[in-house]
Amino acid sequence: MNPLERTRKLKAKALELGFELSGAASAAPSRDFPYFLEWLQKGYAGEMGYLARRKEERGRPDLVLTGARFIFCVALSYNPTAENYPLLEKNPVSCYAWGKDYHEVLGEKLETLAAYLRELAPECKTKHYVDTGPILEKSYAAAAGLGWIGKNTLLLNKRFGSFLFLGEILTDAELALEEPADNLCRSCTACLDACPTGALEEAGVLNANKCISYLTLEHRTDFKKAPELKGYLAGCDLCQTACPYNQQAPPGLETSFQPRPEILNLTREAARNFSEEEFKNFTRHSALERIKYPMWKRNSNARSAF
């Protein structure tokens, strides 16, 4: 089977599994790697030390999977339905965590997709990740034609916007490369203007130390100075809700990402009064499980207003 036919079959299988977008990129070092190193050096990663610990692998996918030559990238939309879209700026939890943990959902689909690739290319090696491996996944997804990296540093697709979960399969099987998409942000600065904390230092440069998503989800220690969290307890959607491409994107079709009933009615007051057991029940099987109870209490007590 030639690389083009193999890639077409793989893309068809990805679509069958529910991935709206897919494509192959070379596993050569990313052209964005030098910018990533510069970003780390500036201290913009905050307490996310894991980014620096495996930084060399992020520049060399062949260190992650020996012999890796291609990266097959996929994207799955979690864009809310029109009915739930108003909650994006009212609910204290970012919509990435309204439904089932995306690591589980995409992980199962990627396992199936990787197995299918091994059927198409017997003896090939594969390794897949969902947001957890030392891969510059947005950079490779852009190289694979899934979209471009917007000014808010997120992968942005003309049709599906940026409410996208990404995954990738590293492989030594030969695939047909895609053409990168054009960057259509042009002169638009809606995402930069919408960020209430000025975390986007400039177009395409995020200072995590100022970012509400980072502060609520990744910053593990107590706040030295109480930040303004704009009503959020976990994550932030403001730079995405402002994007014109998200405002016209179709809702995601993956039912696992539909809001749980307890999310729809969540208030900051109720969240503040969660016992540890209630918190564990609330976050079970969701992406919120990475937040520890002390962080949740810290976030709920922080200075905040919608």
Tab-separated table of C-alpha atoms in Angstrom:
chain	number	residue	atom	x	y	z
A	1	MET	CA	0.000	0.000	0.000
A	2	ASN	CA	1.445	3.356	-0.978
A	3	PRO	CA	1.649	6.253	1.537
A	4	LEU	CA	-1.166	8.256	-0.074
A	5	GLU	CA	-3.633	5.365	0.017
A	6	ARG	CA	-2.623	4.508	3.585
A	7	THR	CA	-3.150	8.101	4.693
A	8	ARG	CA	-6.529	8.341	2.975
A	9	LYS	CA	-7.697	5.186	4.739
A	10	LEU	CA	-6.382	6.459	8.058
A	11	LYS	CA	-8.158	9.794	7.617
A	12	ALA	CA	-11.397	7.980	6.737
A	13	LYS	CA	-11.082	5.879	9.899
A	14	ALA	CA	-10.418	9.000	11.966
A	15	LEU	CA	-13.578	10.576	10.593
A	16	GLU	CA	-15.525	7.393	11.348
A	17	LEU	CA	-14.295	7.621	14.956
A	18	GLY	CA	-15.642	11.169	15.201
A	19	PHE	CA	-12.534	13.269	14.636
A	20	GLU	CA	-13.529	16.315	12.603
A	21	LEU	CA	-9.953	16.977	11.490
A	22	SER	CA	-6.906	14.832	10.771
A	23	GLY	CA	-3.699	14.905	8.787
A	24	ALA	CA	-0.052	13.869	8.730
A	25	ALA	CA	3.054	15.932	9.405
A	26	SER	CA	6.735	15.133	9.301
A	27	ALA	CA	8.256	14.133	12.643
A	28	ALA	CA	11.237	16.363	11.908
A	29	PRO	CA	12.062	18.922	14.610
A	30	SER	CA	9.378	21.584	14.782
A	31	ARG	CA	10.268	25.028	13.496
A	32	ASP	CA	8.551	26.370	16.637
A	33	PHE	CA	10.987	24.626	18.987
A	34	PRO	CA	13.384	27.615	19.295
A	35	TYR	CA	10.424	29.838	20.235
A	36	PHE	CA	9.363	27.279	22.826
A	37	LEU	CA	12.832	27.362	24.409
A	38	GLU	CA	12.780	31.162	24.439
A	39	TRP	CA	9.320	31.083	26.062
A	40	LEU	CA	10.632	28.787	28.809
A	41	GLN	CA	13.655	31.004	29.386
A	42	LYS	CA	11.423	34.022	29.934
A	43	GLY	CA	9.674	32.181	32.770
A	44	TYR	CA	6.325	32.238	30.996
A	45	ALA	CA	5.659	28.595	31.929
A	46	GLY	CA	5.139	29.470	35.590
A	47	GLU	CA	5.149	26.355	37.786
A	48	MET	CA	4.774	23.957	34.837
A	49	GLY	CA	8.224	22.477	35.366
A	50	TYR	CA	7.311	19.343	33.422
A	51	LEU	CA	7.578	21.369	30.223
A	52	ALA	CA	11.263	21.986	30.816
A	53	ARG	CA	12.088	18.525	32.150
A	54	ARG	CA	11.465	16.860	28.772
A	55	LYS	CA	12.176	19.838	26.548
A	56	GLU	CA	14.699	18.043	24.342
A	57	GLU	CA	12.103	15.424	23.428
A	58	ARG	CA	9.721	18.193	22.393
A	59	GLY	CA	12.239	19.193	19.792
A	60	ARG	CA	13.033	15.627	18.726
A	61	PRO	CA	10.021	13.284	18.292
A	62	ASP	CA	12.444	10.468	17.434
A	63	LEU	CA	13.524	10.585	21.089
A	64	VAL	CA	9.919	9.847	22.075
A	65	LEU	CA	9.524	6.982	19.570
A	66	THR	CA	12.706	5.610	18.080
A	67	GLY	CA	12.531	5.805	14.315
A	68	ALA	CA	9.500	8.120	14.259
A	69	ARG	CA	9.140	9.695	10.822
A	70	PHE	CA	5.565	10.973	10.809
A	71	ILE	CA	2.994	12.326	13.238
A	72	PHE	CA	-0.670	11.743	12.437
A	73	CYS	CA	-2.638	14.518	14.137
A	74	VAL	CA	-6.350	14.589	14.975
A	75	ALA	CA	-8.791	17.099	16.441
A	76	LEU	CA	-12.163	16.553	18.105
A	77	SER	CA	-14.527	19.493	18.627
A	78	TYR	CA	-16.064	20.269	22.004
A	79	ASN	CA	-17.744	23.452	20.840
A	80	PRO	CA	-20.947	23.870	22.915
A	81	THR	CA	-24.411	23.746	21.428
A	82	ALA	CA	-26.247	27.029	20.807
A	83	GLU	CA	-28.371	26.266	23.866
A	84	ASN	CA	-25.333	26.041	26.149
A	85	TYR	CA	-23.149	28.684	24.500
A	86	PRO	CA	-24.311	31.473	26.885
A	87	LEU	CA	-22.807	29.458	29.768
A	88	LEU	CA	-19.313	30.069	28.417
A	89	GLU	CA	-19.124	33.414	30.195
A	90	LYS	CA	-21.381	32.547	33.122
A	91	ASN	CA	-20.454	29.077	34.352
A	92	PRO	CA	-17.447	28.970	36.716
A	93	VAL	CA	-16.036	25.913	34.906
A	94	SER	CA	-14.522	26.167	31.422
A	95	CYS	CA	-16.415	24.082	28.873
A	96	TYR	CA	-13.424	21.776	28.311
A	97	ALA	CA	-14.491	20.039	31.538
A	98	TRP	CA	-18.283	20.042	31.226
A	99	GLY	CA	-18.434	16.419	30.113
A	100	LYS	CA	-16.371	13.247	30.363
A	101	ASP	CA	-12.594	13.532	30.682
A	102	TYR	CA	-11.292	14.184	27.174
A	103	HIS	CA	-8.142	12.189	27.921
A	104	GLU	CA	-10.305	9.076	28.245
A	105	VAL	CA	-12.501	9.849	25.231
A	106	LEU	CA	-9.684	10.660	22.811
A	107	GLY	CA	-7.429	8.000	24.315
A	108	GLU	CA	-9.879	5.235	23.445
A	109	LYS	CA	-10.367	6.566	19.922
A	110	LEU	CA	-6.613	6.936	19.345
A	111	GLU	CA	-6.006	3.403	20.588
A	112	THR	CA	-8.429	2.166	17.938
A	113	LEU	CA	-6.893	4.408	15.272
A	114	ALA	CA	-3.344	3.311	16.089
A	115	ALA	CA	-4.403	-0.344	15.886
A	116	TYR	CA	-5.927	0.356	12.466
A	117	LEU	CA	-2.681	1.969	11.306
A	118	ARG	CA	-0.812	-1.167	12.346
A	119	GLU	CA	-3.223	-3.163	10.162
A	120	LEU	CA	-2.469	-0.864	7.235
A	121	ALA	CA	1.268	-1.043	7.847
A	122	PRO	CA	2.112	-4.352	9.556
A	123	GLU	CA	5.238	-4.214	11.723
A	124	CYS	CA	5.065	-0.432	12.076
A	125	LYS	CA	5.578	1.180	15.464
A	126	THR	CA	3.119	3.629	16.987
A	127	LYS	CA	2.837	5.763	20.101
A	128	HIS	CA	-0.080	8.053	20.816
A	129	TYR	CA	-0.772	10.912	23.203
A	130	VAL	CA	-3.617	13.145	24.295
A	131	ASP	CA	-2.194	16.287	25.854
A	132	THR	CA	0.249	14.336	28.025
A	133	GLY	CA	3.318	13.563	25.929
A	134	PRO	CA	6.402	15.691	25.232
A	135	ILE	CA	5.064	16.800	21.852
A	136	LEU	CA	4.543	20.333	20.537
A	137	GLU	CA	1.118	19.157	19.447
A	138	LYS	CA	-0.289	22.479	18.259
A	139	SER	CA	2.755	23.033	16.086
A	140	TYR	CA	2.532	19.598	14.486
A	141	ALA	CA	-1.250	19.850	14.098
A	142	ALA	CA	-0.744	23.113	12.212
A	143	ALA	CA	1.930	21.496	10.039
A	144	ALA	CA	-0.538	18.672	9.336
A	145	GLY	CA	-3.058	21.141	7.921
A	146	LEU	CA	-5.579	21.009	10.786
A	147	GLY	CA	-5.493	24.781	11.161
A	148	TRP	CA	-3.126	27.523	12.214
A	149	ILE	CA	-1.931	28.756	15.593
A	150	GLY	CA	-3.993	31.812	16.449
A	151	LYS	CA	-2.929	34.919	18.317
A	152	ASN	CA	-4.243	33.332	21.532
A	153	THR	CA	-1.720	30.468	20.961
A	154	LEU	CA	-4.492	27.902	20.298
A	155	LEU	CA	-4.966	25.855	17.154
A	156	LEU	CA	-7.645	27.557	15.093
A	157	ASN	CA	-9.572	26.064	12.183
A	158	LYS	CA	-11.574	28.138	9.709
A	159	ARG	CA	-14.660	25.919	9.997
A	160	PHE	CA	-14.441	24.407	13.481
A	161	GLY	CA	-12.852	27.232	15.466
A	162	SER	CA	-10.555	26.527	18.412
A	163	PHE	CA	-12.696	24.518	20.832
A	164	LEU	CA	-10.699	21.470	19.771
A	165	PHE	CA	-9.067	18.642	21.685
A	166	LEU	CA	-5.889	17.432	19.991
A	167	GLY	CA	-4.235	14.041	19.821
A	168	GLU	CA	-1.425	12.498	17.817
A	169	ILE	CA	0.091	9.192	16.759
A	170	LEU	CA	3.842	8.994	16.252
A	171	THR	CA	4.844	6.307	13.770
A	172	ASP	CA	7.576	5.003	11.532
A	173	ALA	CA	4.980	4.083	8.891
A	174	GLU	CA	5.244	6.265	5.807
A	175	LEU	CA	2.331	8.685	5.339
A	176	ALA	CA	1.431	11.399	2.851
A	177	LEU	CA	2.028	14.907	4.161
A	178	GLU	CA	-0.637	17.628	4.210
A	179	GLU	CA	-0.223	21.266	3.228
A	180	PRO	CA	-0.298	23.700	6.182
A	181	ALA	CA	-3.332	25.992	6.366
A	182	ASP	CA	-3.086	29.745	5.829
A	183	ASN	CA	-3.143	31.916	8.934
A	184	LEU	CA	-6.424	33.822	8.687
A	185	CYS	CA	-6.172	35.884	11.887
A	186	ARG	CA	-4.766	38.745	9.851
A	187	SER	CA	-5.384	42.080	11.639
A	188	CYS	CA	-7.945	40.726	14.135
A	189	THR	CA	-7.049	41.256	17.812
A	190	ALA	CA	-10.319	40.106	19.398
A	191	CYS	CA	-8.666	37.457	21.604
A	192	LEU	CA	-5.951	39.824	22.829
A	193	ASP	CA	-8.532	42.495	23.616
A	194	ALA	CA	-10.757	40.002	25.468
A	195	CYS	CA	-8.114	38.688	27.884
A	196	PRO	CA	-8.916	40.424	31.194
A	197	THR	CA	-5.491	39.871	32.726
A	198	GLY	CA	-3.242	40.785	29.795
A	199	ALA	CA	-1.832	37.252	29.685
A	200	LEU	CA	-1.309	37.533	25.939
A	201	GLU	CA	1.806	39.679	26.039
A	202	GLU	CA	1.638	39.972	22.263
A	203	ALA	CA	0.132	38.022	19.398
A	204	GLY	CA	1.049	34.368	19.872
A	205	VAL	CA	2.860	34.874	23.194
A	206	LEU	CA	1.126	33.717	26.380
A	207	ASN	CA	2.510	34.534	29.818
A	208	ALA	CA	0.996	31.706	31.846
A	209	ASN	CA	1.674	33.546	35.105
A	210	LYS	CA	-1.162	35.931	34.206
A	211	CYS	CA	-3.497	33.403	32.564
A	212	ILE	CA	-6.708	32.465	34.415
A	213	SER	CA	-6.612	28.932	33.010
A	214	TYR	CA	-3.095	28.441	34.311
A	215	LEU	CA	-3.807	30.054	37.668
A	216	THR	CA	-6.866	27.894	38.340
A	217	LEU	CA	-5.623	24.601	36.872
A	218	GLU	CA	-1.825	24.457	36.974
A	219	HIS	CA	-0.640	26.848	39.692
A	220	ARG	CA	-0.347	24.493	42.665
A	221	THR	CA	0.762	26.794	45.458
A	222	ASP	CA	-1.136	29.567	47.206
A	223	PHE	CA	-1.429	32.874	45.411
A	224	LYS	CA	1.098	35.435	46.603
A	225	LYS	CA	-1.328	38.111	45.514
A	226	ALA	CA	-4.998	37.288	45.004
A	227	PRO	CA	-5.645	37.418	41.232
A	228	GLU	CA	-8.841	38.473	39.511
A	229	LEU	CA	-10.291	35.228	38.168
A	230	LYS	CA	-13.361	36.763	36.499
A	231	GLY	CA	-15.687	34.231	38.083
A	232	TYR	CA	-13.826	31.124	36.960
A	233	LEU	CA	-12.932	28.236	39.255
A	234	ALA	CA	-11.383	26.047	36.577
A	235	GLY	CA	-10.129	27.298	33.228
A	236	CYS	CA	-11.226	30.298	31.193
A	237	ASP	CA	-12.926	30.620	27.809
A	238	LEU	CA	-12.788	34.378	27.241
A	239	CYS	CA	-10.090	34.493	24.540
A	240	GLN	CA	-12.026	31.824	22.640
A	241	THR	CA	-15.540	33.220	22.966
A	242	ALA	CA	-14.270	36.475	21.438
A	243	CYS	CA	-12.942	34.742	18.318
A	244	PRO	CA	-15.101	35.241	15.192
A	245	TYR	CA	-14.310	31.728	13.997
A	246	ASN	CA	-15.727	30.213	17.179
A	247	GLN	CA	-18.880	32.282	16.935
A	248	GLN	CA	-19.721	30.670	13.599
A	249	ALA	CA	-18.400	27.148	14.285
A	250	PRO	CA	-20.825	24.202	14.417
A	251	PRO	CA	-21.335	22.474	17.772
A	252	GLY	CA	-19.253	19.401	18.508
A	253	LEU	CA	-20.986	16.078	17.911
A	254	GLU	CA	-19.257	14.008	20.604
A	255	THR	CA	-21.994	13.244	23.138
A	256	SER	CA	-19.438	12.532	25.889
A	257	PHE	CA	-18.653	16.244	26.025
A	258	GLN	CA	-22.231	17.370	26.661
A	259	PRO	CA	-22.579	19.134	30.038
A	260	ARG	CA	-23.351	17.010	33.050
A	261	PRO	CA	-26.496	18.198	34.903
A	262	GLU	CA	-24.475	19.173	37.955
A	263	ILE	CA	-22.345	21.477	35.765
A	264	LEU	CA	-25.293	23.344	34.293
A	265	ASN	CA	-26.514	24.481	37.700
A	266	LEU	CA	-23.168	25.059	39.380
A	267	THR	CA	-22.716	28.357	41.197
A	268	ARG	CA	-19.653	29.774	42.896
A	269	GLU	CA	-21.495	29.715	46.206
A	270	ALA	CA	-22.266	26.009	45.901
A	271	ALA	CA	-18.722	25.257	44.772
A	272	ARG	CA	-17.265	27.176	47.712
A	273	ASN	CA	-19.229	25.006	50.130
A	274	PHE	CA	-18.242	21.630	48.634
A	275	SER	CA	-16.912	19.173	51.167
A	276	GLU	CA	-13.903	17.195	49.995
A	277	GLU	CA	-16.139	14.189	49.344
A	278	GLU	CA	-18.589	16.304	47.334
A	279	PHE	CA	-15.681	17.717	45.358
A	280	LYS	CA	-14.364	14.243	44.540
A	281	ASN	CA	-17.804	13.127	43.378
A	282	PHE	CA	-18.218	16.269	41.292
A	283	THR	CA	-14.868	15.890	39.523
A	284	ARG	CA	-14.870	12.099	39.074
A	285	HIS	CA	-14.325	10.992	35.437
A	286	SER	CA	-13.893	14.600	34.318
A	287	ALA	CA	-10.813	16.590	33.355
A	288	LEU	CA	-11.239	18.417	36.677
A	289	GLU	CA	-9.696	15.466	38.524
A	290	ARG	CA	-6.264	17.058	38.045
A	291	ILE	CA	-7.344	19.892	40.382
A	292	LYS	CA	-6.772	19.124	44.036
A	293	TYR	CA	-9.289	20.080	46.692
A	294	PRO	CA	-7.065	22.778	48.283
A	295	MET	CA	-6.717	24.415	44.844
A	296	TRP	CA	-10.500	24.346	44.388
A	297	LYS	CA	-11.024	26.011	47.764
A	298	ARG	CA	-8.319	28.555	46.970
A	299	ASN	CA	-9.927	29.390	43.635
A	300	SER	CA	-13.418	29.657	45.101
A	301	ASN	CA	-12.207	32.095	47.747
A	302	ALA	CA	-10.210	34.268	45.357
A	303	ARG	CA	-11.344	37.765	44.438
A	304	SER	CA	-13.652	37.188	41.525
A	305	ALA	CA	-16.599	38.630	39.651
A	306	PHE	CA	-18.228	37.979	36.295
